[in-house]
Structures are given as structure tokens and as C-alpha cells.
């Protein structure tokens, strides 16, 4: 399989985000498609993430022509009174089932490990999203529990809480 590359989210990546989050099938496990306005706001937010150096969003690049085939990113979140990273991923249907998301997520985790702000990274795939749960398992996340989260705002979703240790905390 060809290499999977991560590139920082860029000005030209709005059409890719529209395909990823404006599509009912792509967003089955994410509470449904976002509106064009929501997608544009999200795109602008992604462009400014590098400014504070904690949250990251990448375009996933793959294939002979270096197409943008998805995105992967991580961002800080308060979970059970602890500051952690959350990671998320999306790959366009035409490129699914070929290990792209797994490789891209592994690369994003490597990136987070270079300078980890937080000990733990969590993923919260819907309990009914077998591909995303498989990715967590393959990448060494530990399944903590099934729980309810509010996503999108105002809607409750049953998810699995998966946790990965980014670095081992030394006893002080
Ligand atoms: C989830 C998603 C990113 C997976 O992308 P992908 O590139 O197809 O994923 P990969 O090919 O790297 O790996 C998927 C793994 O899930 C497994 N999988 C897929 N469907 C499965 C199913 N129904 N049951 C069990 N395992 C399944 C695959 O077998 C593969 O594991 P393997 O390599 O050991 O065979 C993609 O389907 C997607 O973008 N979906 C819509 C958006 C979304 O739901 N994002 C996740 C939010 S948490």
C-alpha cells in the first residue's frame, strides 16, 4: 500500500471538508451532516489551530496523485475532570477499507507523542461504528466503558470510551 501522509490543514481544503461532513452517509455515526455555514466555520477554526500549538488537524494525503482523502486530528478536552486529548478521523468512502484511517491515526498519535501536553488520548466512536472501534483496538487503545456523550449539541449518543497512554507518568 502507498504511503499515507499528513499535511497541516490548509486554505484549499474546504471542498474536502464539505465532502467529509456535508454528506449524510459519511456522518451516519456523527449525528448527520453539517450545514455549509457550520462547515465553513469549522474550516476557519482548523486553519487557526496551529496558532496555540496544542490542537492539531491534518489532511490525509494518499495515492499516486497525492489526493486529500480524509482528515485526522486531536484536540484538548476535559473528561472526567482531567485534561486529555480526543482524536477523530474521517476517510472518504472511495478510499475506505484499505487501512488509510489506521495509518493516518497512527501518524497523528506519533505527532502527539513528540511533545505530549497530556498523558492520555481518548477516542469516542459510536458503539454502532465497527470500523472506528476496530481502529482503536488495532492502535492499542484500551476500552474503558460505554457511555453517553452529547454530540452534536442537544443530542445524546452512545459511544465507547477508548483510552491510549501517550507517555508513562513517573512516580514523583
Ligand atoms: C471510520 C473510517 C474513518 C474508517 O476508515 P478506513 O480507512 O476505512 O479504516 P481502515 O481501513 O484503516 O480500518 C478499518 C478497520 O475496521 C475494520 N472494519 C470495517 N468495517 C467493519 C465491520 N463492519 N466490523 C468489524 N470491523 C470492521 C476493518 O476490517 C479494518 O480493520 P482491518 O484492517 O484489521 O481489517 C471511515 O469509515 C469513515 O470515515 N467513516 C465515516 C466517518 C466516521 O464515522 N468517523 C469516525 C468518527 S469516531
PDB file of C-alpha atoms and ligand atoms in Angstrom:
ATOM      1  CA  UNK A   1       0.000   0.000   0.000  1.00  0.00           C
ATOM      2  CA  UNK A   2       1.200   3.530  -0.822  1.00  0.00           C
ATOM      3  CA  UNK A   3       2.372   5.826   1.962  1.00  0.00           C
ATOM      4  CA  UNK A   4      -0.184   7.810   3.916  1.00  0.00           C
ATOM      5  CA  UNK A   5       0.887  11.398   4.639  1.00  0.00           C
ATOM      6  CA  UNK A   6      -0.433  14.015   6.991  1.00  0.00           C
ATOM      7  CA  UNK A   7      -0.396  17.681   5.982  1.00  0.00           C
ATOM      8  CA  UNK A   8      -1.445  20.617   8.149  1.00  0.00           C
ATOM      9  CA  UNK A   9      -4.997  21.723   7.314  1.00  0.00           C
ATOM     10  CA  UNK A  10      -4.792  24.328   4.517  1.00  0.00           C
ATOM     11  CA  UNK A  11      -6.755  27.126   2.826  1.00  0.00           C
ATOM     12  CA  UNK A  12      -7.639  24.865  -0.123  1.00  0.00           C
ATOM     13  CA  UNK A  13      -9.130  22.096   1.994  1.00  0.00           C
ATOM     14  CA  UNK A  14     -12.693  23.452   2.301  1.00  0.00           C
ATOM     15  CA  UNK A  15     -14.046  21.262  -0.590  1.00  0.00           C
ATOM     16  CA  UNK A  16     -12.608  18.172   1.149  1.00  0.00           C
ATOM     17  CA  UNK A  17     -14.309  19.140   4.424  1.00  0.00           C
ATOM     18  CA  UNK A  18     -17.592  19.635   2.546  1.00  0.00           C
ATOM     19  CA  UNK A  19     -17.326  16.092   1.196  1.00  0.00           C
ATOM     20  CA  UNK A  20     -16.449  14.689   4.628  1.00  0.00           C
ATOM     21  CA  UNK A  21     -19.037  16.468   6.781  1.00  0.00           C
ATOM     22  CA  UNK A  22     -21.728  17.566   4.322  1.00  0.00           C
ATOM     23  CA  UNK A  23     -22.631  14.013   3.342  1.00  0.00           C
ATOM     24  CA  UNK A  24     -25.379  12.003   5.120  1.00  0.00           C
ATOM     25  CA  UNK A  25     -23.594   8.649   4.670  1.00  0.00           C
ATOM     26  CA  UNK A  26     -20.226   9.935   5.938  1.00  0.00           C
ATOM     27  CA  UNK A  27     -21.907  11.414   9.006  1.00  0.00           C
ATOM     28  CA  UNK A  28     -24.163   8.449   9.914  1.00  0.00           C
ATOM     29  CA  UNK A  29     -22.250   7.962  13.178  1.00  0.00           C
ATOM     30  CA  UNK A  30     -21.669  11.665  13.749  1.00  0.00           C
ATOM     31  CA  UNK A  31     -25.227  12.890  14.147  1.00  0.00           C
ATOM     32  CA  UNK A  32     -25.838  13.806  10.479  1.00  0.00           C
ATOM     33  CA  UNK A  33     -24.389  16.317   8.019  1.00  0.00           C
ATOM     34  CA  UNK A  34     -23.331  19.831   8.987  1.00  0.00           C
ATOM     35  CA  UNK A  35     -24.698  22.867   7.133  1.00  0.00           C
ATOM     36  CA  UNK A  36     -22.424  24.746   4.662  1.00  0.00           C
ATOM     37  CA  UNK A  37     -22.124  27.546   7.259  1.00  0.00           C
ATOM     38  CA  UNK A  38     -21.067  25.127  10.008  1.00  0.00           C
ATOM     39  CA  UNK A  39     -18.508  23.529   7.684  1.00  0.00           C
ATOM     40  CA  UNK A  40     -17.063  26.915   6.707  1.00  0.00           C
ATOM     41  CA  UNK A  41     -16.757  27.929  10.385  1.00  0.00           C
ATOM     42  CA  UNK A  42     -15.076  24.601  11.168  1.00  0.00           C
ATOM     43  CA  UNK A  43     -12.655  25.089   8.244  1.00  0.00           C
ATOM     44  CA  UNK A  44     -11.703  28.561   9.550  1.00  0.00           C
ATOM     45  CA  UNK A  45     -11.187  27.097  13.028  1.00  0.00           C
ATOM     46  CA  UNK A  46      -8.935  24.332  11.669  1.00  0.00           C
ATOM     47  CA  UNK A  47      -6.812  26.921   9.838  1.00  0.00           C
ATOM     48  CA  UNK A  48      -6.136  28.776  13.090  1.00  0.00           C
ATOM     49  CA  UNK A  49      -5.440  25.738  15.298  1.00  0.00           C
ATOM     50  CA  UNK A  50      -1.632  25.789  14.883  1.00  0.00           C
ATOM     51  CA  UNK A  51      -1.526  29.239  16.477  1.00  0.00           C
ATOM     52  CA  UNK A  52      -1.802  27.903  20.027  1.00  0.00           C
ATOM     53  CA  UNK A  53       0.211  24.757  19.353  1.00  0.00           C
ATOM     54  CA  UNK A  54      -1.998  22.244  21.213  1.00  0.00           C
ATOM     55  CA  UNK A  55      -4.865  21.158  18.963  1.00  0.00           C
ATOM     56  CA  UNK A  56      -3.996  19.794  15.510  1.00  0.00           C
ATOM     57  CA  UNK A  57      -5.950  18.962  12.352  1.00  0.00           C
ATOM     58  CA  UNK A  58      -4.374  17.273   9.344  1.00  0.00           C
ATOM     59  CA  UNK A  59      -5.413  16.450   5.816  1.00  0.00           C
ATOM     60  CA  UNK A  60      -4.786  12.784   5.000  1.00  0.00           C
ATOM     61  CA  UNK A  61      -2.963  12.514   1.658  1.00  0.00           C
ATOM     62  CA  UNK A  62      -2.772   9.193  -0.165  1.00  0.00           C
ATOM     63  CA  UNK A  63      -2.481   7.653  -3.620  1.00  0.00           C
ATOM     64  CA  UNK A  64      -0.354   8.216  -6.713  1.00  0.00           C
ATOM     65  CA  UNK A  65      -1.682  11.736  -7.240  1.00  0.00           C
ATOM     66  CA  UNK A  66      -1.431  12.778  -3.605  1.00  0.00           C
ATOM     67  CA  UNK A  67      -5.158  13.308  -3.202  1.00  0.00           C
ATOM     68  CA  UNK A  68      -6.709  14.597   0.010  1.00  0.00           C
ATOM     69  CA  UNK A  69      -8.737  11.562   1.114  1.00  0.00           C
ATOM     70  CA  UNK A  70      -9.758  12.482   4.654  1.00  0.00           C
ATOM     71  CA  UNK A  71      -8.757  14.176   7.863  1.00  0.00           C
ATOM     72  CA  UNK A  72      -7.454  13.250  11.282  1.00  0.00           C
ATOM     73  CA  UNK A  73      -6.854  15.466  14.263  1.00  0.00           C
ATOM     74  CA  UNK A  74      -6.641  15.743  18.009  1.00  0.00           C
ATOM     75  CA  UNK A  75      -7.786  18.424  20.412  1.00  0.00           C
ATOM     76  CA  UNK A  76      -7.872  19.043  24.122  1.00  0.00           C
ATOM     77  CA  UNK A  77     -10.927  18.087  26.124  1.00  0.00           C
ATOM     78  CA  UNK A  78     -11.883  17.927  29.775  1.00  0.00           C
ATOM     79  CA  UNK A  79     -13.011  14.398  30.507  1.00  0.00           C
ATOM     80  CA  UNK A  80     -13.900  13.129  33.981  1.00  0.00           C
ATOM     81  CA  UNK A  81     -12.237  16.287  35.432  1.00  0.00           C
ATOM     82  CA  UNK A  82      -8.969  15.583  33.627  1.00  0.00           C
ATOM     83  CA  UNK A  83      -7.377  17.421  30.669  1.00  0.00           C
ATOM     84  CA  UNK A  84      -6.896  14.902  27.831  1.00  0.00           C
ATOM     85  CA  UNK A  85      -6.654  14.773  24.059  1.00  0.00           C
ATOM     86  CA  UNK A  86      -9.519  13.493  21.942  1.00  0.00           C
ATOM     87  CA  UNK A  87      -8.726  12.108  18.479  1.00  0.00           C
ATOM     88  CA  UNK A  88     -11.058  11.793  15.489  1.00  0.00           C
ATOM     89  CA  UNK A  89     -10.790  10.626  11.865  1.00  0.00           C
ATOM     90  CA  UNK A  90     -12.731  10.605   8.604  1.00  0.00           C
ATOM     91  CA  UNK A  91     -11.885   8.954   5.259  1.00  0.00           C
ATOM     92  CA  UNK A  92     -13.926   9.403   2.041  1.00  0.00           C
ATOM     93  CA  UNK A  93     -15.932   6.298   1.018  1.00  0.00           C
ATOM     94  CA  UNK A  94     -13.902   5.684  -2.179  1.00  0.00           C
ATOM     95  CA  UNK A  95     -10.751   5.197  -0.079  1.00  0.00           C
ATOM     96  CA  UNK A  96     -12.150   3.228   2.871  1.00  0.00           C
ATOM     97  CA  UNK A  97     -11.294  -0.358   3.775  1.00  0.00           C
ATOM     98  CA  UNK A  98      -7.631  -0.061   2.788  1.00  0.00           C
ATOM     99  CA  UNK A  99      -6.040   0.816   6.108  1.00  0.00           C
ATOM    100  CA  UNK A 100      -5.839   4.552   5.407  1.00  0.00           C
ATOM    101  CA  UNK A 101      -7.549   5.709   8.624  1.00  0.00           C
ATOM    102  CA  UNK A 102      -5.485   3.325  10.756  1.00  0.00           C
ATOM    103  CA  UNK A 103      -2.209   4.574   9.268  1.00  0.00           C
ATOM    104  CA  UNK A 104      -3.262   8.212   9.474  1.00  0.00           C
ATOM    105  CA  UNK A 105      -4.351   7.847  13.106  1.00  0.00           C
ATOM    106  CA  UNK A 106      -1.049   6.119  13.947  1.00  0.00           C
ATOM    107  CA  UNK A 107       0.830   9.056  12.397  1.00  0.00           C
ATOM    108  CA  UNK A 108      -1.280  11.578  14.340  1.00  0.00           C
ATOM    109  CA  UNK A 109      -0.568   9.687  17.576  1.00  0.00           C
ATOM    110  CA  UNK A 110       3.165   9.760  16.783  1.00  0.00           C
ATOM    111  CA  UNK A 111       2.841  13.507  16.267  1.00  0.00           C
ATOM    112  CA  UNK A 112       1.097  13.947  19.637  1.00  0.00           C
ATOM    113  CA  UNK A 113       3.766  11.841  21.335  1.00  0.00           C
ATOM    114  CA  UNK A 114       6.571  14.100  20.102  1.00  0.00           C
ATOM    115  CA  UNK A 115       5.546  16.776  22.558  1.00  0.00           C
ATOM    116  CA  UNK A 116       2.642  15.481  24.608  1.00  0.00           C
ATOM    117  CA  UNK A 117       0.759  18.030  26.664  1.00  0.00           C
ATOM    118  CA  UNK A 118      -1.423  15.354  28.200  1.00  0.00           C
ATOM    119  CA  UNK A 119      -0.835  11.806  29.361  1.00  0.00           C
ATOM    120  CA  UNK A 120      -3.959  10.330  27.792  1.00  0.00           C
ATOM    121  CA  UNK A 121      -5.647  10.409  24.415  1.00  0.00           C
ATOM    122  CA  UNK A 122      -9.264   9.286  24.142  1.00  0.00           C
ATOM    123  CA  UNK A 123     -11.469   8.317  21.203  1.00  0.00           C
ATOM    124  CA  UNK A 124     -15.257   8.171  21.456  1.00  0.00           C
ATOM    125  CA  UNK A 125     -16.605   6.226  18.473  1.00  0.00           C
ATOM    126  CA  UNK A 126     -20.306   5.458  18.380  1.00  0.00           C
ATOM    127  CA  UNK A 127     -20.993   1.944  19.687  1.00  0.00           C
ATOM    128  CA  UNK A 128     -22.514   1.223  16.261  1.00  0.00           C
ATOM    129  CA  UNK A 129     -19.380   2.238  14.289  1.00  0.00           C
ATOM    130  CA  UNK A 130     -17.438  -1.046  13.896  1.00  0.00           C
ATOM    131  CA  UNK A 131     -14.675   0.414  11.691  1.00  0.00           C
ATOM    132  CA  UNK A 132     -13.783   3.155  14.175  1.00  0.00           C
ATOM    133  CA  UNK A 133     -13.899   0.776  17.135  1.00  0.00           C
ATOM    134  CA  UNK A 134     -11.640  -1.627  15.187  1.00  0.00           C
ATOM    135  CA  UNK A 135      -9.137   1.188  14.595  1.00  0.00           C
ATOM    136  CA  UNK A 136      -8.975   1.955  18.336  1.00  0.00           C
ATOM    137  CA  UNK A 137      -8.411  -1.710  19.137  1.00  0.00           C
ATOM    138  CA  UNK A 138      -5.703  -2.080  16.465  1.00  0.00           C
ATOM    139  CA  UNK A 139      -3.832   1.006  17.660  1.00  0.00           C
ATOM    140  CA  UNK A 140      -3.587  -0.212  21.254  1.00  0.00           C
ATOM    141  CA  UNK A 141      -6.309   1.878  22.888  1.00  0.00           C
ATOM    142  CA  UNK A 142      -7.911   0.311  25.984  1.00  0.00           C
ATOM    143  CA  UNK A 143     -11.694   0.123  26.120  1.00  0.00           C
ATOM    144  CA  UNK A 144     -12.726   1.876  29.342  1.00  0.00           C
ATOM    145  CA  UNK A 145     -16.529   1.773  29.148  1.00  0.00           C
ATOM    146  CA  UNK A 146     -19.605   2.515  27.131  1.00  0.00           C
ATOM    147  CA  UNK A 147     -21.067   5.917  27.943  1.00  0.00           C
ATOM    148  CA  UNK A 148     -23.358   8.668  26.675  1.00  0.00           C
ATOM    149  CA  UNK A 149     -21.991  11.893  25.212  1.00  0.00           C
ATOM    150  CA  UNK A 150     -23.789  14.920  23.862  1.00  0.00           C
ATOM    151  CA  UNK A 151     -22.967  15.121  20.140  1.00  0.00           C
ATOM    152  CA  UNK A 152     -23.933  17.093  18.243  1.00  0.00           C
ATOM    153  CA  UNK A 153     -25.068  19.570  20.932  1.00  0.00           C
ATOM    154  CA  UNK A 154     -28.527  18.673  22.174  1.00  0.00           C
ATOM    155  CA  UNK A 155     -28.338  15.006  21.126  1.00  0.00           C
ATOM    156  CA  UNK A 156     -27.248  12.051  23.215  1.00  0.00           C
ATOM    157  CA  UNK A 157     -25.093   9.375  21.566  1.00  0.00           C
ATOM    158  CA  UNK A 158     -23.948   6.001  22.941  1.00  0.00           C
ATOM    159  CA  UNK A 159     -20.173   5.775  22.479  1.00  0.00           C
ATOM    160  CA  UNK A 160     -17.264   3.674  23.617  1.00  0.00           C
ATOM    161  CA  UNK A 161     -14.623   5.481  25.661  1.00  0.00           C
ATOM    162  CA  UNK A 162     -11.212   4.243  24.410  1.00  0.00           C
ATOM    163  CA  UNK A 163      -8.012   5.466  26.074  1.00  0.00           C
ATOM    164  CA  UNK A 164      -4.384   5.444  24.970  1.00  0.00           C
ATOM    165  CA  UNK A 165      -1.450   6.358  27.213  1.00  0.00           C
ATOM    166  CA  UNK A 166       0.857   8.772  25.356  1.00  0.00           C
ATOM    167  CA  UNK A 167       3.617   8.596  27.924  1.00  0.00           C
ATOM    168  CA  UNK A 168       4.176   6.827  31.211  1.00  0.00           C
ATOM    169  CA  UNK A 169       3.878   9.090  34.177  1.00  0.00           C
ATOM    170  CA  UNK A 170       6.798   8.678  36.584  1.00  0.00           C
ATOM    171  CA  UNK A 171       6.089   8.497  40.279  1.00  0.00           C
ATOM    172  CA  UNK A 172       7.362  11.709  41.891  1.00  0.00           C
TER     173      UNK A 172
HETATM  174  C1  LIG B   1     -14.231   5.112  10.277  1.00  0.00           C
HETATM  175  C2  LIG B   1     -13.415   5.356   9.000  1.00  0.00           C
HETATM  176  C3  LIG B   1     -12.529   6.585   9.217  1.00  0.00           C
HETATM  177  C4  LIG B   1     -12.563   4.127   8.699  1.00  0.00           C
HETATM  178  O1  LIG B   1     -11.709   4.439   7.602  1.00  0.00           O
HETATM  179  P1  LIG B   1     -10.890   3.292   6.806  1.00  0.00           P
HETATM  180  O2  LIG B   1      -9.779   3.949   6.100  1.00  0.00           O
HETATM  181  O3  LIG B   1     -11.863   2.501   6.011  1.00  0.00           O
HETATM  182  O4  LIG B   1     -10.357   2.405   8.012  1.00  0.00           O
HETATM  183  P2  LIG B   1      -9.206   1.278   7.925  1.00  0.00           P
HETATM  184  O5  LIG B   1      -9.270   0.653   6.579  1.00  0.00           O
HETATM  185  O6  LIG B   1      -7.924   1.866   8.388  1.00  0.00           O
HETATM  186  O7  LIG B   1      -9.607   0.257   9.062  1.00  0.00           O
HETATM  187  C5  LIG B   1     -10.891  -0.079   9.319  1.00  0.00           C
HETATM  188  C6  LIG B   1     -10.811  -1.320  10.173  1.00  0.00           C
HETATM  189  O8  LIG B   1     -12.128  -1.537  10.596  1.00  0.00           O
HETATM  190  C7  LIG B   1     -12.490  -2.818  10.244  1.00  0.00           C
HETATM  191  N1  LIG B   1     -13.911  -2.810   9.927  1.00  0.00           N
HETATM  192  C8  LIG B   1     -14.537  -2.124   8.970  1.00  0.00           C
HETATM  193  N2  LIG B   1     -15.844  -2.409   8.996  1.00  0.00           N
HETATM  194  C9  LIG B   1     -16.009  -3.308   9.980  1.00  0.00           C
HETATM  195  C10 LIG B   1     -17.113  -4.022  10.491  1.00  0.00           C
HETATM  196  N3  LIG B   1     -18.331  -3.835   9.986  1.00  0.00           N
HETATM  197  N4  LIG B   1     -16.905  -4.877  11.530  1.00  0.00           N
HETATM  198  C11 LIG B   1     -15.681  -5.051  12.071  1.00  0.00           C
HETATM  199  N5  LIG B   1     -14.588  -4.415  11.611  1.00  0.00           N
HETATM  200  C12 LIG B   1     -14.762  -3.558  10.584  1.00  0.00           C
HETATM  201  C13 LIG B   1     -11.707  -3.147   9.013  1.00  0.00           C
HETATM  202  O9  LIG B   1     -11.666  -4.541   8.807  1.00  0.00           O
HETATM  203  C14 LIG B   1     -10.373  -2.548   9.366  1.00  0.00           C
HETATM  204  O10 LIG B   1      -9.621  -3.429  10.173  1.00  0.00           O
HETATM  205  P3  LIG B   1      -8.521  -4.447   9.475  1.00  0.00           P
HETATM  206  O11 LIG B   1      -7.525  -3.560   8.776  1.00  0.00           O
HETATM  207  O12 LIG B   1      -7.966  -5.159  10.643  1.00  0.00           O
HETATM  208  O13 LIG B   1      -9.289  -5.285   8.519  1.00  0.00           O
HETATM  209  C15 LIG B   1     -14.351   5.598   7.799  1.00  0.00           C
HETATM  210  O14 LIG B   1     -15.231   4.516   7.680  1.00  0.00           O
HETATM  211  C16 LIG B   1     -15.162   6.888   7.933  1.00  0.00           C
HETATM  212  O15 LIG B   1     -14.667   7.964   7.648  1.00  0.00           O
HETATM  213  N6  LIG B   1     -16.420   6.775   8.343  1.00  0.00           N
HETATM  214  C17 LIG B   1     -17.275   7.938   8.447  1.00  0.00           C
HETATM  215  C18 LIG B   1     -16.825   8.946   9.486  1.00  0.00           C
HETATM  216  C19 LIG B   1     -16.690   8.362  10.868  1.00  0.00           C
HETATM  217  O16 LIG B   1     -17.570   7.629  11.300  1.00  0.00           O
HETATM  218  N7  LIG B   1     -15.600   8.710  11.539  1.00  0.00           N
HETATM  219  C20 LIG B   1     -15.302   8.207  12.850  1.00  0.00           C
HETATM  220  C21 LIG B   1     -15.790   9.063  13.934  1.00  0.00           C
HETATM  221  S1  LIG B   1     -15.323   8.343  15.503  1.00  0.00           S
END
